C-alpha positions as semicolon CSV with decimal commas, in nm:
position;residue;x (nm);y (nm);z (nm)
1;M;4,693;1,692;4,244
2;D;4,652;2,064;4,260
3;A;4,735;2,275;3,956
4;T;4,851;2,570;4,160
5;D;5,033;2,886;4,059
6;S;5,398;2,839;3,982
7;A;5,553;3,068;4,244
8;S;5,860;2,911;4,399
9;P;6,079;2,901;4,710
10;A;6,392;2,946;4,504
11;G;6,603;3,257;4,513
12;T;6,498;3,389;4,854
13;G;6,830;3,369;5,035
14;A;6,954;3,714;4,937
15;A;6,625;3,876;5,026
16;E;6,615;3,713;5,367
17;A;6,976;3,804;5,431
18;A;6,883;4,163;5,362
19;G;6,622;4,155;5,635
20;A;6,311;4,055;5,439
21;Q;6,047;3,862;5,622
22;P;6,058;3,481;5,590
23;I;5,848;3,301;5,335
24;G;5,490;3,270;5,451
25;A;5,489;3,602;5,637
26;V;5,276;3,893;5,517
27;P;5,499;4,189;5,428
28;A;5,487;4,495;5,647
29;G;5,360;4,700;5,356
30;A;5,067;4,475;5,281
31;D;4,733;4,649;5,301
32;P;4,519;4,479;5,568
33;A;4,207;4,668;5,465
34;G;4,088;4,374;5,259
35;A;4,040;4,169;5,576
36;G;3,763;4,401;5,687
37;R;3,598;4,411;5,346
38;R;3,587;4,046;5,263
39;G;3,627;3,875;5,593
40;R;3,854;3,602;5,716
41;V;3,630;3,319;5,601
42;V;3,610;3,454;5,245
43;G;3,986;3,505;5,246
44;L;4,047;3,146;5,351
45;A;3,807;3,020;5,086
46;L;3,993;3,211;4,814
47;A;4,333;3,107;4,947
48;C;4,266;2,735;4,892
49;H;4,284;2,776;4,510
50;P;3,914;2,687;4,480
51;G;3,913;2,633;4,103
52;P;4,180;2,361;4,086
53;A;4,068;2,214;4,421
54;L;3,709;2,172;4,306
55;A;3,814;2,048;3,961
56;V;4,032;1,769;4,100
57;T;3,767;1,683;4,360
58;A;3,501;1,662;4,089
59;L;3,731;1,436;3,889
60;G;3,774;1,205;4,187
61;C;3,400;1,202;4,250
62;A;3,323;1,121;3,885
63;L;3,576;0,837;3,884
64;A;3,433;0,698;4,207
65;L;3,073;0,706;4,085
66;G;3,171;0,569;3,746
67;S;3,360;0,280;3,904
68;G;3,046;0,155;4,079
69;L;3,155;0,238;4,434
70;G;2,807;0,354;4,526
71;G;2,693;0,672;4,697
72;P;2,836;0,641;5,052
73;R;3,172;0,503;4,940
74;S;3,198;0,762;4,662
75;A;3,123;1,035;4,915
76;L;3,409;0,907;5,132
77;V;3,652;0,913;4,840
78;T;3,532;1,261;4,744
79;A;3,581;1,390;5,100
80;A;3,934;1,248;5,110
81;V;4,024;1,412;4,777
82;L;3,867;1,744;4,882
83;T;4,055;1,768;5,211
84;G;4,378;1,677;5,037
85;Q;4,328;1,946;4,774
86;L;4,237;2,205;5,037
87;S;4,556;2,129;5,228
88;V;4,767;2,164;4,913
89;G;4,605;2,491;4,806
90;W;4,636;2,652;5,148
91;C;4,996;2,534;5,180
92;N;5,079;2,693;4,846
93;D;4,921;3,028;4,931
94;A;5,074;3,050;5,278
95;Y;5,422;2,946;5,169
96;D;5,434;3,195;4,883
97;A;5,271;3,488;5,066
98;R;5,576;3,715;5,071
99;R;5,684;3,629;4,716
100;D;5,331;3,681;4,581
101;A;5,314;4,021;4,752
102;D;5,651;4,124;4,607
103;A;5,535;4,017;4,260
104;G;5,205;4,205;4,295
105;R;4,997;3,893;4,227
106;R;4,624;3,959;4,256
107;G;4,374;3,729;4,423
108;K;4,622;3,606;4,685
109;P;4,460;3,661;5,028
110;A;4,767;3,561;5,230
111;A;4,977;3,810;5,034
112;D;4,745;4,112;5,030
113;G;4,656;4,095;5,400
114;T;4,301;3,969;5,359
115;V;4,391;3,684;5,592
116;E;4,708;3,620;5,790
117;A;4,949;3,362;5,652
118;R;4,957;3,181;5,986
119;A;4,580;3,132;5,965
120;V;4,622;2,982;5,617
121;W;4,895;2,752;5,751
122;A;4,659;2,643;6,030
123;A;4,384;2,569;5,778
124;A;4,627;2,363;5,571
125;A;4,728;2,163;5,878
126;V;4,365;2,095;5,976
127;A;4,276;1,985;5,621
128;L;4,577;1,754;5,609
129;A;4,489;1,608;5,949
130;L;4,138;1,529;5,821
131;C;4,271;1,390;5,493
132;V;4,472;1,114;5,660
133;P;4,187;0,924;5,831
134;L;3,947;0,988;5,543
135;S;4,198;0,843;5,295
136;L;4,276;0,539;5,508
137;A;3,905;0,477;5,559
138;C;3,890;0,401;5,185
139;G;4,125;0,108;5,245
140;A;4,489;0,073;5,340
141;L;4,622;0,058;4,982
142;A;4,379;0,318;4,850
143;G;4,461;0,552;5,136
144;T;4,833;0,504;5,089
145;A;4,804;0,583;4,718
146;H;4,607;0,901;4,783
147;L;4,829;1,018;5,067
148;A;5,134;0,963;4,847
149;A;4,976;1,196;4,590
150;V;4,906;1,460;4,856
151;T;5,260;1,429;4,987
152;A;5,396;1,480;4,636
153;A;5,186;1,797;4,603
154;W;5,322;1,934;4,931
155;L;5,675;1,858;4,814
156;Y;5,599;2,052;4,497
157;N;5,491;2,353;4,699
158;L;5,783;2,345;4,939
159;R;6,069;2,243;4,712
160;L;6,027;2,068;4,376
161;K;5,855;2,345;4,183
162;A;6,187;2,530;4,182
163;T;6,373;2,239;4,021
164;A;6,386;2,041;3,697
165;L;6,166;1,782;3,874
166;S;5,872;2,022;3,899
167;W;5,669;1,792;3,672
168;L;5,705;1,487;3,899
169;P;5,442;1,572;4,164
170;Y;5,183;1,638;3,893
171;V;5,256;1,306;3,723
172;A;5,247;1,120;4,055
173;G;4,933;1,292;4,179
174;F;4,720;1,257;3,867
175;G;4,841;0,902;3,811
176;A;4,760;0,803;4,169
177;L;4,401;0,932;4,162
178;P;4,251;0,654;3,945
179;A;4,462;0,405;4,140
180;A;4,317;0,526;4,470
181;V;3,964;0,497;4,332
182;S;4,018;0,147;4,194
183;L;4,180;0,027;4,516
184;S;3,876;0,153;4,710
185;L;3,655;-0,107;4,540
186;P;3,570;-0,430;4,723
187;G;3,870;-0,659;4,703
188;G;4,097;-0,364;4,614
189;P;4,161;-0,445;4,245
190;W;4,467;-0,286;4,090
191;P;4,391;-0,019;3,829
192;R;4,443;-0,090;3,462
193;W;4,775;0,041;3,332
194;W;4,606;0,267;3,081
195;M;4,413;0,447;3,355
196;V;4,729;0,531;3,547
197;A;4,923;0,622;3,231
198;A;4,650;0,856;3,107
199;G;4,628;1,025;3,447
200;A;5,004;1,074;3,461
201;L;5,013;1,224;3,111
202;L;4,728;1,462;3,195
203;G;4,916;1,565;3,509
204;F;5,225;1,645;3,307
205;A;5,015;1,850;3,066
206;A;4,843;2,031;3,353
207;H;5,180;2,141;3,488
208;L;5,290;2,280;3,153
209;A;4,959;2,456;3,085
210;D;4,928;2,603;3,436
211;T;5,283;2,739;3,435
212;L;5,293;2,873;3,078
213;P;5,128;3,215;3,142
214;D;5,372;3,299;3,424
215;I;5,702;3,176;3,280
216;A;5,852;3,521;3,221
217;A;5,757;3,657;3,564
218;D;5,865;3,340;3,740
219;R;6,201;3,341;3,564
220;A;6,259;3,698;3,677
221;A;6,198;3,577;4,033
222;G;6,461;3,303;3,994
223;I;6,224;3,010;3,946
224;R;6,372;2,726;3,742
225;G;6,110;2,454;3,706
226;L;6,095;2,242;3,393
227;P;5,868;2,479;3,194
228;H;6,094;2,771;3,282
229;R;6,396;2,580;3,152
230;L;6,211;2,498;2,831
231;G;6,092;2,856;2,788
232;A;5,751;2,968;2,664
233;R;5,811;2,850;2,309
234;G;5,941;2,509;2,414
235;T;5,651;2,462;2,655
236;R;5,398;2,549;2,383
237;L;5,556;2,299;2,148
238;L;5,564;2,023;2,410
239;L;5,216;2,069;2,558
240;P;5,012;1,896;2,283
241;A;5,218;1,576;2,317
242;P;5,101;1,466;2,664
243;L;4,745;1,580;2,593
244;L;4,722;1,372;2,277
245;G;4,913;1,090;2,445
246;A;4,659;1,066;2,729
247;T;4,368;1,047;2,486
248;A;4,546;0,792;2,269
249;V;4,617;0,571;2,571
250;L;4,249;0,577;2,667
251;A;4,138;0,511;2,309
252;F;4,383;0,229;2,227
253;G;4,480;0,093;2,569
254;P;4,164;-0,099;2,669
255;P;4,105;-0,433;2,499
256;G;3,880;-0,434;2,195
257;P;3,850;-0,214;1,888
258;V;3,852;0,165;1,901
259;D;3,490;0,281;1,893
260;A;3,332;0,603;1,769
261;G;3,372;0,762;2,111
262;G;3,745;0,702;2,102
263;V;3,775;0,856;1,756
264;A;3,568;1,158;1,858
265;A;3,780;1,207;2,171
266;L;4,099;1,192;1,966
267;V;3,968;1,455;1,722
268;L;3,857;1,686;2,003
269;A;4,181;1,636;2,193
270;G;4,383;1,715;1,884
271;A;4,194;2,037;1,818
272;A;4,203;2,157;2,179
273;A;4,563;2,054;2,234
274;L;4,682;2,253;1,934
275;A;4,447;2,552;1,968
276;G;4,523;2,623;2,334
277;P;4,897;2,693;2,302
278;A;4,841;2,873;1,971
279;L;4,596;3,120;2,128
280;D;4,770;3,181;2,460
281;R;4,932;3,505;2,340
282;R;4,583;3,654;2,309
283;W;4,437;3,487;2,618
284;R;4,683;3,393;2,889
285;K;4,473;3,099;3,009
286;A;4,406;2,953;2,661
287;A;4,652;2,666;2,703
288;L;4,503;2,573;3,039
289;A;4,150;2,592;2,894
290;G;4,258;2,360;2,614
291;A;4,403;2,115;2,866
292;V;4,079;2,121;3,066
293;A;3,879;2,050;2,749
294;V;4,099;1,750;2,670
295;A;4,072;1,628;3,030
296;A;3,691;1,649;3,010
297;A;3,688;1,448;2,688
298;D;3,925;1,193;2,841
299;L;3,708;1,160;3,152
300;A;3,401;1,094;2,938
301;L;3,594;0,836;2,740
302;L;3,722;0,671;3,057
303;L;3,376;0,654;3,213
304;T;3,224;0,497;2,902
305;R;3,489;0,226;2,917
306;G;3,444;0,168;3,288
307;A;3,642;0,366;3,544
308;A;3,724;0,050;3,732
309;G;3,897;-0,089;3,432
310;A;3,673;-0,394;3,408
């Protein structure tokens, strides 16, 4: 799952009725000078949301290697996750091009004219077309699980991020990733429940943390996802719960006693989960940084206990 910006398709009817360009089109006033300075290739690279795309891909790769899939099979899983994330990131940037331009968002190549929105749409389509065979090559069940996660992310971009169900694609996508890795193993073993539960909780937290800095601006644009309905204060109060919940599931879910690694992860998760929301007024990405720190601790804990759930 991609933790993309929280711009939304909601609230565009009046603007379009007034003659505004459709979503995904670069506004007439956009400055195309950036295309000459940075180039189309650089623009496409920036439009894919490279940070979240690489982070989720690295997570998939780490899970695959930790599960014992081996180099070639892990590379296949990694390629499938990467193409899926690229398709989601490009879809998000192309779909929100006009809205991002109206909001003055920086670092949005499809909105500032660095690259045409139709080129970003084409890149998204190519990445999605590659993702399908790569996913299915991991196995029918594994491929289905991964493609379901990618589909959920596309639905988020195109519709659900504007609704009270904005959290659902994140939960589905992050929960499906360990399932796709486990099902890629010989014999296709089902993932342990605690792997899927921890992934889903981290996905929910990622949605809250990623949206928190932009709640006020998004609300002004008519966006009504779950964090926007909760408000900034409600989102800050809720965010530590799924972060701590994910770590607790990984610490207490597997059979056997909780070891020192589990205790250390719980302590770190508690500190990061509480510090991030508390500091986000001074640093707008503090909550997201805290969520990433918890996710890193959880990944280490998961790998020490066996990513395959053995």
